[in-house]
Amino acid sequence: MDVTPREGELDQVGSDGEPPEFDLTPRTSASDSGHPAGRRRRNLGALAFLGVLVVAAGLIVSQALGSATQYFYTADQAVANKASLGGTRFRIEGTVVDEPVRADLGQEQRASFTIAANDTRVPITYQGEDPPALFKKCEPVVLVGHWSGAKFSSDQIIVKHTADYTAAHPGRLERNCAASRS
Amino acid sequence: MTSAPANPLASGSEPDQTDAAPVTERRALEGTGSRGSRIVGTLALISLAATALYGLVLSPPDANQGNAARLLYIHVPTATVAYLAFGVTAFGSAMYLWKRTEFWDLLAGASAEVGVVFTGICLLTGMLWGRPIWGVYWVWDARLTTTLLLFVLFLGYLALRRVLVGSPSRAKWSAVAGIVAAVDIPIVHYSTSWWNTLHQGTTISPQKTQMGGLMLFTLGLGFLSFLLVYWWLMIHRFRLQYLETRLDEVGLDTAIAERRAEAGRAGTSGPTAAGPELAEVR
C-alpha cells in the first residue's frame, strides 16, 4: 500500500497538525482504512438484525397475510358460506340494527342483538368482556365466534369504525343503519 | 454560594469562545446544518406548533370518537409521507441502477431512514387510536399486516445497507432491495378496498370527503408539517450519509498524519527530513 504523501500535504501536517482536506478520490481497498475491527463488529450486529427481520418478514407473509385477506365475512357472506363454515371460529361483520339487550354478569357481559349487511340479518348472542365504549345501535362491528344453529355465538366484539369524521352530526349513526339495508 | 462568577453559564461578561474559533472548526461544529436547513427547520417548527394548536385546542372533538380522533392529525400525514419517503427510495434506487452515481444511492438511503421513522409513528398512533375505538390495539387485518410488513422490509433495507458498508457493490444491492420493498406500497394503500379490513377505507377522495371543515383544515396543516419535517430530516440525513462515506477516507488520512507527527517528534535532528521516511515504513 502506498502511503507516500501527496504534494502539499506535508506542510499542513507538519505545521499545526490540522487534518488535511477531504480527499474525494476513491480508495482501492476499503478494508485498509478506518478501524476494521470496529466495523466488523458493527457488521455482525447488523447482519444478525437483518436475519431477525428476514425471519419476521417471512412469518408475516406466511402466517398472517393469508388470513388477513379474509379478515372477516360480512353477514351476508357468512350466511352464504354457512355450510362450509360449520362450527369453525371466524369473524363476522355487520351493523348493529337494534338496541342490544345487555346483562351484567359481574366479570363478563351478556348481550343479544342483530347485525345486518347487504339486507341480510344475523341474530347474535354475546358473552365476554365488556364491549368497547362505541358498541351501540347503528355502529358497524366485527364479532369473533362461530355459528350456533341459526344464531352466531360470539365472545369478542371489535368496533369497526367508518371513514366518517364529523364535528357534530346527529344523523351520522342513522346513516350507517340505512346503509346496512341497501 | 450566592453568586457564581466561575460558572460560565451564569456569567455574561466573558466573551463567547466560539467567536474566536477558526472558520474550519466552526463549520465542523455546525455539522450537517446550513442556512437552508435552518429555514426549513424553522418553518417545520412553526407548522408543527400550529398543528398542535388546531389539533388539540381549536378543532372540535369527533361526534362519535371524541378526542381520540385527534390522533388522526398525526396518523394520516405520517402514513402518507412514509409512502412518499419510500417512493423516493424506490425512485432513487432505480435512478442509481441507471446512472450509477452516488447521489441517487444516498438519496434512497436517507429517504428510507425517514420513512421508517414515519411508519413507526404511524403504527404507534394507530395502535393508540385502536384501543379506545376498536377495543383492541392490534388486529391482523390486511391494512395493518401489510403496513407492518412495509416497516419490516425497509428496516431490513437499512440493515442491509449497514451490513454492506465497505463493500463495492453496496449501492447496487441496496437499490435492488429498495425497489423490491417498494412493491408493498401500493398493496398497503389499496388493501382496504381490495379486502375486508377492520381498518376503515379512504376518508378523503376526489369523489367524496367525509370530514368537516375545521377538521379537514387541521389535517391539511398536519400534512404540511410532516412534509416539512421530512424535508428537513432529508437534508440532514443525506449530508450525514455523504460525510459517512468519507469517514473511512479521512480515517486513513488521519492515521497517516499521526504517523508523520510521531516521526516528526522522534527525529530531533531534522523533523522535516525524517517525517516522510518514517511514514513510508509505518
PDB file of C-alpha atoms in Angstrom, chain B residues 3-270:
ATOM      1  CA  SER B   3     -23.018  34.256  43.284  1.00  0.00           C
ATOM      2  CA  ALA B   4     -21.213  32.044  40.825  1.00  0.00           C
ATOM      3  CA  PRO B   5     -18.700  34.072  38.879  1.00  0.00           C
ATOM      4  CA  ALA B   6     -16.748  30.956  37.950  1.00  0.00           C
ATOM      5  CA  ASN B   7     -19.765  29.369  36.266  1.00  0.00           C
ATOM      6  CA  PRO B   8     -19.511  30.155  32.571  1.00  0.00           C
ATOM      7  CA  LEU B   9     -23.227  29.503  32.097  1.00  0.00           C
ATOM      8  CA  ALA B  10     -24.175  32.164  34.650  1.00  0.00           C
ATOM      9  CA  SER B  11     -21.647  34.714  33.546  1.00  0.00           C
ATOM     10  CA  GLY B  12     -22.422  37.016  30.689  1.00  0.00           C
ATOM     11  CA  SER B  13     -19.254  39.070  30.897  1.00  0.00           C
ATOM     12  CA  GLU B  14     -16.908  36.514  29.396  1.00  0.00           C
ATOM     13  CA  PRO B  15     -16.582  36.670  25.623  1.00  0.00           C
ATOM     14  CA  ASP B  16     -18.010  33.759  23.691  1.00  0.00           C
ATOM     15  CA  GLN B  17     -15.243  31.311  22.967  1.00  0.00           C
ATOM     16  CA  THR B  18     -16.693  30.149  19.669  1.00  0.00           C
ATOM     17  CA  ASP B  19     -16.379  33.618  18.199  1.00  0.00           C
ATOM     18  CA  ALA B  20     -12.633  33.270  18.294  1.00  0.00           C
ATOM     19  CA  ALA B  21     -12.632  29.747  16.817  1.00  0.00           C
ATOM     20  CA  PRO B  22     -11.213  29.376  13.337  1.00  0.00           C
ATOM     21  CA  VAL B  23     -13.652  29.147  10.450  1.00  0.00           C
ATOM     22  CA  THR B  24     -12.970  25.469   9.767  1.00  0.00           C
ATOM     23  CA  GLU B  25     -13.655  24.473  13.345  1.00  0.00           C
ATOM     24  CA  ARG B  26     -16.897  26.378  13.404  1.00  0.00           C
ATOM     25  CA  ARG B  27     -18.010  24.687  10.206  1.00  0.00           C
ATOM     26  CA  ALA B  28     -17.265  21.312  11.773  1.00  0.00           C
ATOM     27  CA  LEU B  29     -19.415  22.238  14.775  1.00  0.00           C
ATOM     28  CA  GLU B  30     -22.331  23.103  12.538  1.00  0.00           C
ATOM     29  CA  GLY B  31     -22.236  19.602  11.085  1.00  0.00           C
ATOM     30  CA  THR B  32     -24.987  18.966   8.564  1.00  0.00           C
ATOM     31  CA  GLY B  33     -26.789  22.254   9.152  1.00  0.00           C
ATOM     32  CA  SER B  34     -26.898  25.137   6.730  1.00  0.00           C
ATOM     33  CA  ARG B  35     -28.858  28.314   6.134  1.00  0.00           C
ATOM     34  CA  GLY B  36     -31.342  26.384   4.006  1.00  0.00           C
ATOM     35  CA  SER B  37     -31.825  23.589   6.542  1.00  0.00           C
ATOM     36  CA  ARG B  38     -32.426  26.115   9.320  1.00  0.00           C
ATOM     37  CA  ILE B  39     -35.102  27.899   7.272  1.00  0.00           C
ATOM     38  CA  VAL B  40     -36.879  24.590   6.557  1.00  0.00           C
ATOM     39  CA  GLY B  41     -36.472  23.561  10.191  1.00  0.00           C
ATOM     40  CA  THR B  42     -37.970  26.817  11.454  1.00  0.00           C
ATOM     41  CA  LEU B  43     -40.918  26.522   9.083  1.00  0.00           C
ATOM     42  CA  ALA B  44     -41.449  22.930  10.245  1.00  0.00           C
ATOM     43  CA  LEU B  45     -41.464  24.015  13.883  1.00  0.00           C
ATOM     44  CA  ILE B  46     -43.977  26.805  13.225  1.00  0.00           C
ATOM     45  CA  SER B  47     -46.195  24.444  11.248  1.00  0.00           C
ATOM     46  CA  LEU B  48     -45.993  21.750  13.936  1.00  0.00           C
ATOM     47  CA  ALA B  49     -46.928  24.304  16.602  1.00  0.00           C
ATOM     48  CA  ALA B  50     -49.937  25.377  14.526  1.00  0.00           C
ATOM     49  CA  THR B  51     -50.934  21.719  14.037  1.00  0.00           C
ATOM     50  CA  ALA B  52     -50.722  21.141  17.783  1.00  0.00           C
ATOM     51  CA  LEU B  53     -52.818  24.251  18.458  1.00  0.00           C
ATOM     52  CA  TYR B  54     -55.503  23.319  15.940  1.00  0.00           C
ATOM     53  CA  GLY B  55     -55.289  19.594  16.619  1.00  0.00           C
ATOM     54  CA  LEU B  56     -55.541  19.810  20.397  1.00  0.00           C
ATOM     55  CA  VAL B  57     -57.483  23.026  21.033  1.00  0.00           C
ATOM     56  CA  LEU B  58     -59.214  24.711  18.118  1.00  0.00           C
ATOM     57  CA  SER B  59     -60.623  21.717  16.207  1.00  0.00           C
ATOM     58  CA  PRO B  60     -63.751  20.096  17.612  1.00  0.00           C
ATOM     59  CA  PRO B  61     -63.823  16.566  19.026  1.00  0.00           C
ATOM     60  CA  ASP B  62     -65.405  13.970  16.745  1.00  0.00           C
ATOM     61  CA  ALA B  63     -69.117  13.392  17.283  1.00  0.00           C
ATOM     62  CA  ASN B  64     -68.637   9.682  17.849  1.00  0.00           C
ATOM     63  CA  GLN B  65     -64.973   9.127  18.736  1.00  0.00           C
ATOM     64  CA  GLY B  66     -64.488  12.153  20.929  1.00  0.00           C
ATOM     65  CA  ASN B  67     -60.899  13.239  21.452  1.00  0.00           C
ATOM     66  CA  ALA B  68     -59.356  10.016  20.113  1.00  0.00           C
ATOM     67  CA  ALA B  69     -59.988  11.362  16.606  1.00  0.00           C
ATOM     68  CA  ARG B  70     -57.270  13.961  17.196  1.00  0.00           C
ATOM     69  CA  LEU B  71     -54.623  11.244  16.685  1.00  0.00           C
ATOM     70  CA  LEU B  72     -55.685  11.328  13.054  1.00  0.00           C
ATOM     71  CA  TYR B  73     -53.806  14.606  12.528  1.00  0.00           C
ATOM     72  CA  ILE B  74     -50.543  12.718  13.096  1.00  0.00           C
ATOM     73  CA  HIS B  75     -51.521   9.235  11.928  1.00  0.00           C
ATOM     74  CA  VAL B  76     -52.681  10.060   8.399  1.00  0.00           C
ATOM     75  CA  PRO B  77     -49.921  12.569   7.468  1.00  0.00           C
ATOM     76  CA  THR B  78     -47.132  10.298   8.754  1.00  0.00           C
ATOM     77  CA  ALA B  79     -48.594   7.394   6.770  1.00  0.00           C
ATOM     78  CA  THR B  80     -48.808   9.472   3.594  1.00  0.00           C
ATOM     79  CA  VAL B  81     -45.334  10.994   3.975  1.00  0.00           C
ATOM     80  CA  ALA B  82     -43.965   7.488   4.645  1.00  0.00           C
ATOM     81  CA  TYR B  83     -45.425   6.421   1.264  1.00  0.00           C
ATOM     82  CA  LEU B  84     -43.676   9.426  -0.273  1.00  0.00           C
ATOM     83  CA  ALA B  85     -40.386   8.637   1.502  1.00  0.00           C
ATOM     84  CA  PHE B  86     -40.367   5.011   0.364  1.00  0.00           C
ATOM     85  CA  GLY B  87     -41.411   6.134  -3.106  1.00  0.00           C
ATOM     86  CA  VAL B  88     -38.352   8.407  -3.182  1.00  0.00           C
ATOM     87  CA  THR B  89     -36.239   5.424  -2.070  1.00  0.00           C
ATOM     88  CA  ALA B  90     -37.598   3.324  -4.934  1.00  0.00           C
ATOM     89  CA  PHE B  91     -37.092   6.162  -7.427  1.00  0.00           C
ATOM     90  CA  GLY B  92     -33.563   6.862  -6.166  1.00  0.00           C
ATOM     91  CA  SER B  93     -32.766   3.130  -6.339  1.00  0.00           C
ATOM     92  CA  ALA B  94     -33.967   2.889  -9.935  1.00  0.00           C
ATOM     93  CA  MET B  95     -32.048   6.032 -10.856  1.00  0.00           C
ATOM     94  CA  TYR B  96     -28.923   4.608  -9.223  1.00  0.00           C
ATOM     95  CA  LEU B  97     -29.147   1.428 -11.271  1.00  0.00           C
ATOM     96  CA  TRP B  98     -29.439   3.607 -14.374  1.00  0.00           C
ATOM     97  CA  LYS B  99     -26.983   6.438 -13.658  1.00  0.00           C
ATOM     98  CA  ARG B 100     -24.690   4.723 -11.115  1.00  0.00           C
ATOM     99  CA  THR B 101     -24.000   7.957  -9.268  1.00  0.00           C
ATOM    100  CA  GLU B 102     -23.573   8.259  -5.514  1.00  0.00           C
ATOM    101  CA  PHE B 103     -26.253  10.963  -5.250  1.00  0.00           C
ATOM    102  CA  TRP B 104     -29.118   8.584  -6.054  1.00  0.00           C
ATOM    103  CA  ASP B 105     -27.831   5.918  -3.675  1.00  0.00           C
ATOM    104  CA  LEU B 106     -27.560   8.361  -0.795  1.00  0.00           C
ATOM    105  CA  LEU B 107     -30.968   9.881  -1.590  1.00  0.00           C
ATOM    106  CA  ALA B 108     -32.554   6.410  -1.465  1.00  0.00           C
ATOM    107  CA  GLY B 109     -30.816   5.553   1.793  1.00  0.00           C
ATOM    108  CA  ALA B 110     -31.664   8.810   3.558  1.00  0.00           C
ATOM    109  CA  SER B 111     -35.301   8.691   2.470  1.00  0.00           C
ATOM    110  CA  ALA B 112     -35.720   5.132   3.750  1.00  0.00           C
ATOM    111  CA  GLU B 113     -34.431   6.202   7.170  1.00  0.00           C
ATOM    112  CA  VAL B 114     -37.027   8.952   7.458  1.00  0.00           C
ATOM    113  CA  GLY B 115     -39.726   6.681   6.022  1.00  0.00           C
ATOM    114  CA  VAL B 116     -39.095   4.018   8.667  1.00  0.00           C
ATOM    115  CA  VAL B 117     -39.399   6.604  11.445  1.00  0.00           C
ATOM    116  CA  PHE B 118     -42.671   7.907   9.993  1.00  0.00           C
ATOM    117  CA  THR B 119     -44.069   4.392   9.540  1.00  0.00           C
ATOM    118  CA  GLY B 120     -43.190   3.675  13.168  1.00  0.00           C
ATOM    119  CA  ILE B 121     -45.052   6.802  14.315  1.00  0.00           C
ATOM    120  CA  CYS B 122     -48.000   5.825  12.110  1.00  0.00           C
ATOM    121  CA  LEU B 123     -48.159   2.316  13.610  1.00  0.00           C
ATOM    122  CA  LEU B 124     -47.891   3.640  17.176  1.00  0.00           C
ATOM    123  CA  THR B 125     -50.560   6.333  16.809  1.00  0.00           C
ATOM    124  CA  GLY B 126     -52.803   3.810  15.064  1.00  0.00           C
ATOM    125  CA  MET B 127     -52.497   1.406  17.976  1.00  0.00           C
ATOM    126  CA  LEU B 128     -53.216   4.170  20.494  1.00  0.00           C
ATOM    127  CA  TRP B 129     -56.339   5.060  18.488  1.00  0.00           C
ATOM    128  CA  GLY B 130     -57.385   1.433  18.052  1.00  0.00           C
ATOM    129  CA  ARG B 131     -57.594   0.592  21.760  1.00  0.00           C
ATOM    130  CA  PRO B 132     -60.411   3.050  22.636  1.00  0.00           C
ATOM    131  CA  ILE B 133     -62.210   2.909  19.271  1.00  0.00           C
ATOM    132  CA  TRP B 134     -61.921  -0.701  18.078  1.00  0.00           C
ATOM    133  CA  GLY B 135     -61.417  -2.131  21.550  1.00  0.00           C
ATOM    134  CA  VAL B 136     -58.040  -3.684  20.617  1.00  0.00           C
ATOM    135  CA  TYR B 137     -54.541  -2.334  19.974  1.00  0.00           C
ATOM    136  CA  TRP B 138     -53.839  -4.570  17.035  1.00  0.00           C
ATOM    137  CA  VAL B 139     -55.591  -6.860  14.566  1.00  0.00           C
ATOM    138  CA  TRP B 140     -54.065  -8.871  11.762  1.00  0.00           C
ATOM    139  CA  ASP B 141     -56.201  -7.412   9.004  1.00  0.00           C
ATOM    140  CA  ALA B 142     -54.773  -6.678   5.562  1.00  0.00           C
ATOM    141  CA  ARG B 143     -54.036  -2.967   6.155  1.00  0.00           C
ATOM    142  CA  LEU B 144     -52.218  -3.467   9.446  1.00  0.00           C
ATOM    143  CA  THR B 145     -50.397  -6.600   8.315  1.00  0.00           C
ATOM    144  CA  THR B 146     -49.099  -5.064   5.078  1.00  0.00           C
ATOM    145  CA  THR B 147     -48.105  -1.867   6.903  1.00  0.00           C
ATOM    146  CA  LEU B 148     -46.118  -3.845   9.465  1.00  0.00           C
ATOM    147  CA  LEU B 149     -44.541  -5.721   6.548  1.00  0.00           C
ATOM    148  CA  LEU B 150     -43.607  -2.380   4.954  1.00  0.00           C
ATOM    149  CA  PHE B 151     -41.953  -1.331   8.220  1.00  0.00           C
ATOM    150  CA  VAL B 152     -40.002  -4.594   8.482  1.00  0.00           C
ATOM    151  CA  LEU B 153     -38.991  -4.563   4.789  1.00  0.00           C
ATOM    152  CA  PHE B 154     -37.485  -1.077   4.919  1.00  0.00           C
ATOM    153  CA  LEU B 155     -35.888  -1.736   8.293  1.00  0.00           C
ATOM    154  CA  GLY B 156     -34.299  -4.709   6.519  1.00  0.00           C
ATOM    155  CA  TYR B 157     -33.243  -2.416   3.679  1.00  0.00           C
ATOM    156  CA  LEU B 158     -31.452  -0.183   6.198  1.00  0.00           C
ATOM    157  CA  ALA B 159     -29.878  -3.210   7.916  1.00  0.00           C
ATOM    158  CA  LEU B 160     -28.643  -4.422   4.524  1.00  0.00           C
ATOM    159  CA  ARG B 161     -27.042  -1.047   3.876  1.00  0.00           C
ATOM    160  CA  ARG B 162     -25.276  -1.332   7.215  1.00  0.00           C
ATOM    161  CA  VAL B 163     -24.143  -4.902   6.564  1.00  0.00           C
ATOM    162  CA  LEU B 164     -22.703  -3.913   3.179  1.00  0.00           C
ATOM    163  CA  VAL B 165     -20.737  -0.888   4.460  1.00  0.00           C
ATOM    164  CA  GLY B 166     -17.337  -1.024   2.753  1.00  0.00           C
ATOM    165  CA  SER B 167     -18.494  -3.374   0.014  1.00  0.00           C
ATOM    166  CA  PRO B 168     -18.097  -2.030  -3.528  1.00  0.00           C
ATOM    167  CA  SER B 169     -21.494  -3.460  -4.526  1.00  0.00           C
ATOM    168  CA  ARG B 170     -23.349  -1.903  -1.562  1.00  0.00           C
ATOM    169  CA  ALA B 171     -25.226   0.670  -3.628  1.00  0.00           C
ATOM    170  CA  LYS B 172     -26.252  -1.878  -6.268  1.00  0.00           C
ATOM    171  CA  TRP B 173     -27.725  -4.444  -3.853  1.00  0.00           C
ATOM    172  CA  SER B 174     -29.322  -1.716  -1.751  1.00  0.00           C
ATOM    173  CA  ALA B 175     -31.012  -0.378  -4.876  1.00  0.00           C
ATOM    174  CA  VAL B 176     -32.380  -3.828  -5.734  1.00  0.00           C
ATOM    175  CA  ALA B 177     -33.668  -4.270  -2.170  1.00  0.00           C
ATOM    176  CA  GLY B 178     -35.207  -0.786  -2.183  1.00  0.00           C
ATOM    177  CA  ILE B 179     -37.189  -1.490  -5.348  1.00  0.00           C
ATOM    178  CA  VAL B 180     -38.360  -4.922  -4.121  1.00  0.00           C
ATOM    179  CA  ALA B 181     -39.513  -3.497  -0.759  1.00  0.00           C
ATOM    180  CA  ALA B 182     -41.425  -0.689  -2.502  1.00  0.00           C
ATOM    181  CA  VAL B 183     -43.733  -3.237  -4.177  1.00  0.00           C
ATOM    182  CA  ASP B 184     -45.583  -3.313  -0.840  1.00  0.00           C
ATOM    183  CA  ILE B 185     -46.514   0.415  -1.010  1.00  0.00           C
ATOM    184  CA  PRO B 186     -49.484   0.073  -3.437  1.00  0.00           C
ATOM    185  CA  ILE B 187     -50.565  -3.117  -1.627  1.00  0.00           C
ATOM    186  CA  VAL B 188     -50.768  -1.203   1.657  1.00  0.00           C
ATOM    187  CA  HIS B 189     -52.650   1.625   0.006  1.00  0.00           C
ATOM    188  CA  TYR B 190     -55.259  -0.477  -1.786  1.00  0.00           C
ATOM    189  CA  SER B 191     -55.592  -3.124   0.971  1.00  0.00           C
ATOM    190  CA  THR B 192     -58.734  -1.517   2.388  1.00  0.00           C
ATOM    191  CA  SER B 193     -60.518  -1.625  -0.960  1.00  0.00           C
ATOM    192  CA  TRP B 194     -59.163  -4.998  -2.175  1.00  0.00           C
ATOM    193  CA  TRP B 195     -60.005  -6.933   1.003  1.00  0.00           C
ATOM    194  CA  ASN B 196     -62.316  -6.876   4.011  1.00  0.00           C
ATOM    195  CA  THR B 197     -60.329  -4.933   6.590  1.00  0.00           C
ATOM    196  CA  LEU B 198     -61.166  -3.707  10.070  1.00  0.00           C
ATOM    197  CA  HIS B 199     -59.226  -0.571   9.195  1.00  0.00           C
ATOM    198  CA  GLN B 200     -61.504   1.981   7.606  1.00  0.00           C
ATOM    199  CA  GLY B 201     -61.206   2.957   3.970  1.00  0.00           C
ATOM    200  CA  THR B 202     -60.439   6.322   2.448  1.00  0.00           C
ATOM    201  CA  THR B 203     -61.915   9.362   4.178  1.00  0.00           C
ATOM    202  CA  ILE B 204     -60.713  11.913   1.654  1.00  0.00           C
ATOM    203  CA  SER B 205     -61.113  11.241  -2.030  1.00  0.00           C
ATOM    204  CA  PRO B 206     -61.992  13.348  -5.056  1.00  0.00           C
ATOM    205  CA  GLN B 207     -65.422  11.699  -5.138  1.00  0.00           C
ATOM    206  CA  LYS B 208     -66.366  12.051  -1.510  1.00  0.00           C
ATOM    207  CA  THR B 209     -64.803  13.684   1.520  1.00  0.00           C
ATOM    208  CA  GLN B 210     -66.273  12.560   4.822  1.00  0.00           C
ATOM    209  CA  MET B 211     -64.814  15.194   7.092  1.00  0.00           C
ATOM    210  CA  GLY B 212     -65.843  18.555   8.452  1.00  0.00           C
ATOM    211  CA  GLY B 213     -64.270  21.926   7.623  1.00  0.00           C
ATOM    212  CA  LEU B 214     -62.045  22.688  10.617  1.00  0.00           C
ATOM    213  CA  MET B 215     -61.024  19.032  10.996  1.00  0.00           C
ATOM    214  CA  LEU B 216     -60.062  18.938   7.339  1.00  0.00           C
ATOM    215  CA  PHE B 217     -58.072  22.157   7.715  1.00  0.00           C
ATOM    216  CA  THR B 218     -56.194  20.726  10.711  1.00  0.00           C
ATOM    217  CA  LEU B 219     -55.430  17.560   8.775  1.00  0.00           C
ATOM    218  CA  GLY B 220     -54.066  19.741   5.956  1.00  0.00           C
ATOM    219  CA  LEU B 221     -51.807  21.500   8.478  1.00  0.00           C
ATOM    220  CA  GLY B 222     -50.630  18.074   9.604  1.00  0.00           C
ATOM    221  CA  PHE B 223     -49.717  17.152   6.018  1.00  0.00           C
ATOM    222  CA  LEU B 224     -47.763  20.402   5.610  1.00  0.00           C
ATOM    223  CA  SER B 225     -45.964  19.914   8.932  1.00  0.00           C
ATOM    224  CA  PHE B 226     -44.805  16.375   8.290  1.00  0.00           C
ATOM    225  CA  LEU B 227     -43.796  17.224   4.730  1.00  0.00           C
ATOM    226  CA  LEU B 228     -41.557  19.970   6.132  1.00  0.00           C
ATOM    227  CA  VAL B 229     -40.209  17.628   8.804  1.00  0.00           C
ATOM    228  CA  TYR B 230     -39.471  15.079   6.073  1.00  0.00           C
ATOM    229  CA  TRP B 231     -37.669  17.706   4.014  1.00  0.00           C
ATOM    230  CA  TRP B 232     -35.657  18.915   6.998  1.00  0.00           C
ATOM    231  CA  LEU B 233     -34.672  15.400   8.068  1.00  0.00           C
ATOM    232  CA  MET B 234     -33.758  14.537   4.470  1.00  0.00           C
ATOM    233  CA  ILE B 235     -31.299  17.446   4.283  1.00  0.00           C
ATOM    234  CA  HIS B 236     -29.531  16.272   7.427  1.00  0.00           C
ATOM    235  CA  ARG B 237     -29.603  12.552   6.780  1.00  0.00           C
ATOM    236  CA  PHE B 238     -28.425  12.962   3.193  1.00  0.00           C
ATOM    237  CA  ARG B 239     -25.492  15.134   4.277  1.00  0.00           C
ATOM    238  CA  LEU B 240     -24.709  12.749   7.125  1.00  0.00           C
ATOM    239  CA  GLN B 241     -24.572   9.768   4.758  1.00  0.00           C
ATOM    240  CA  TYR B 242     -22.386  11.793   2.416  1.00  0.00           C
ATOM    241  CA  LEU B 243     -19.988  12.525   5.272  1.00  0.00           C
ATOM    242  CA  GLU B 244     -20.101   8.906   6.486  1.00  0.00           C
ATOM    243  CA  THR B 245     -18.893   7.568   3.161  1.00  0.00           C
ATOM    244  CA  ARG B 246     -15.914   9.897   3.505  1.00  0.00           C
ATOM    245  CA  LEU B 247     -15.213   8.980   7.097  1.00  0.00           C
ATOM    246  CA  ASP B 248     -13.087   5.980   6.183  1.00  0.00           C
ATOM    247  CA  GLU B 249     -11.008   8.051   3.830  1.00  0.00           C
ATOM    248  CA  VAL B 250     -10.487  10.713   6.465  1.00  0.00           C
ATOM    249  CA  GLY B 251      -9.628   7.927   8.927  1.00  0.00           C
ATOM    250  CA  LEU B 252      -6.816   6.793   6.660  1.00  0.00           C
ATOM    251  CA  ASP B 253      -5.512  10.293   6.186  1.00  0.00           C
ATOM    252  CA  THR B 254      -5.631  10.903   9.937  1.00  0.00           C
ATOM    253  CA  ALA B 255      -3.698   7.697  10.578  1.00  0.00           C
ATOM    254  CA  ILE B 256      -1.018   8.792   8.108  1.00  0.00           C
ATOM    255  CA  ALA B 257      -0.929  12.243   9.655  1.00  0.00           C
ATOM    256  CA  GLU B 258      -0.479  10.773  13.126  1.00  0.00           C
ATOM    257  CA  ARG B 259       2.404   8.572  11.984  1.00  0.00           C
ATOM    258  CA  ARG B 260       4.073  11.561  10.371  1.00  0.00           C
ATOM    259  CA  ALA B 261       3.597  13.626  13.502  1.00  0.00           C
ATOM    260  CA  GLU B 262       5.216  10.844  15.554  1.00  0.00           C
ATOM    261  CA  ALA B 263       8.085  10.748  13.123  1.00  0.00           C
ATOM    262  CA  GLY B 264       8.444  14.492  13.398  1.00  0.00           C
ATOM    263  CA  ARG B 265       8.673  14.330  17.195  1.00  0.00           C
ATOM    264  CA  ALA B 266      11.088  11.387  17.147  1.00  0.00           C
ATOM    265  CA  GLY B 267      13.570  12.919  14.740  1.00  0.00           C
ATOM    266  CA  THR B 268      15.249  15.641  16.819  1.00  0.00           C
ATOM    267  CA  SER B 269      17.875  16.478  14.245  1.00  0.00           C
ATOM    268  CA  GLY B 270      15.576  17.277  11.343  1.00  0.00           C
TER     269      GLY B 270
END
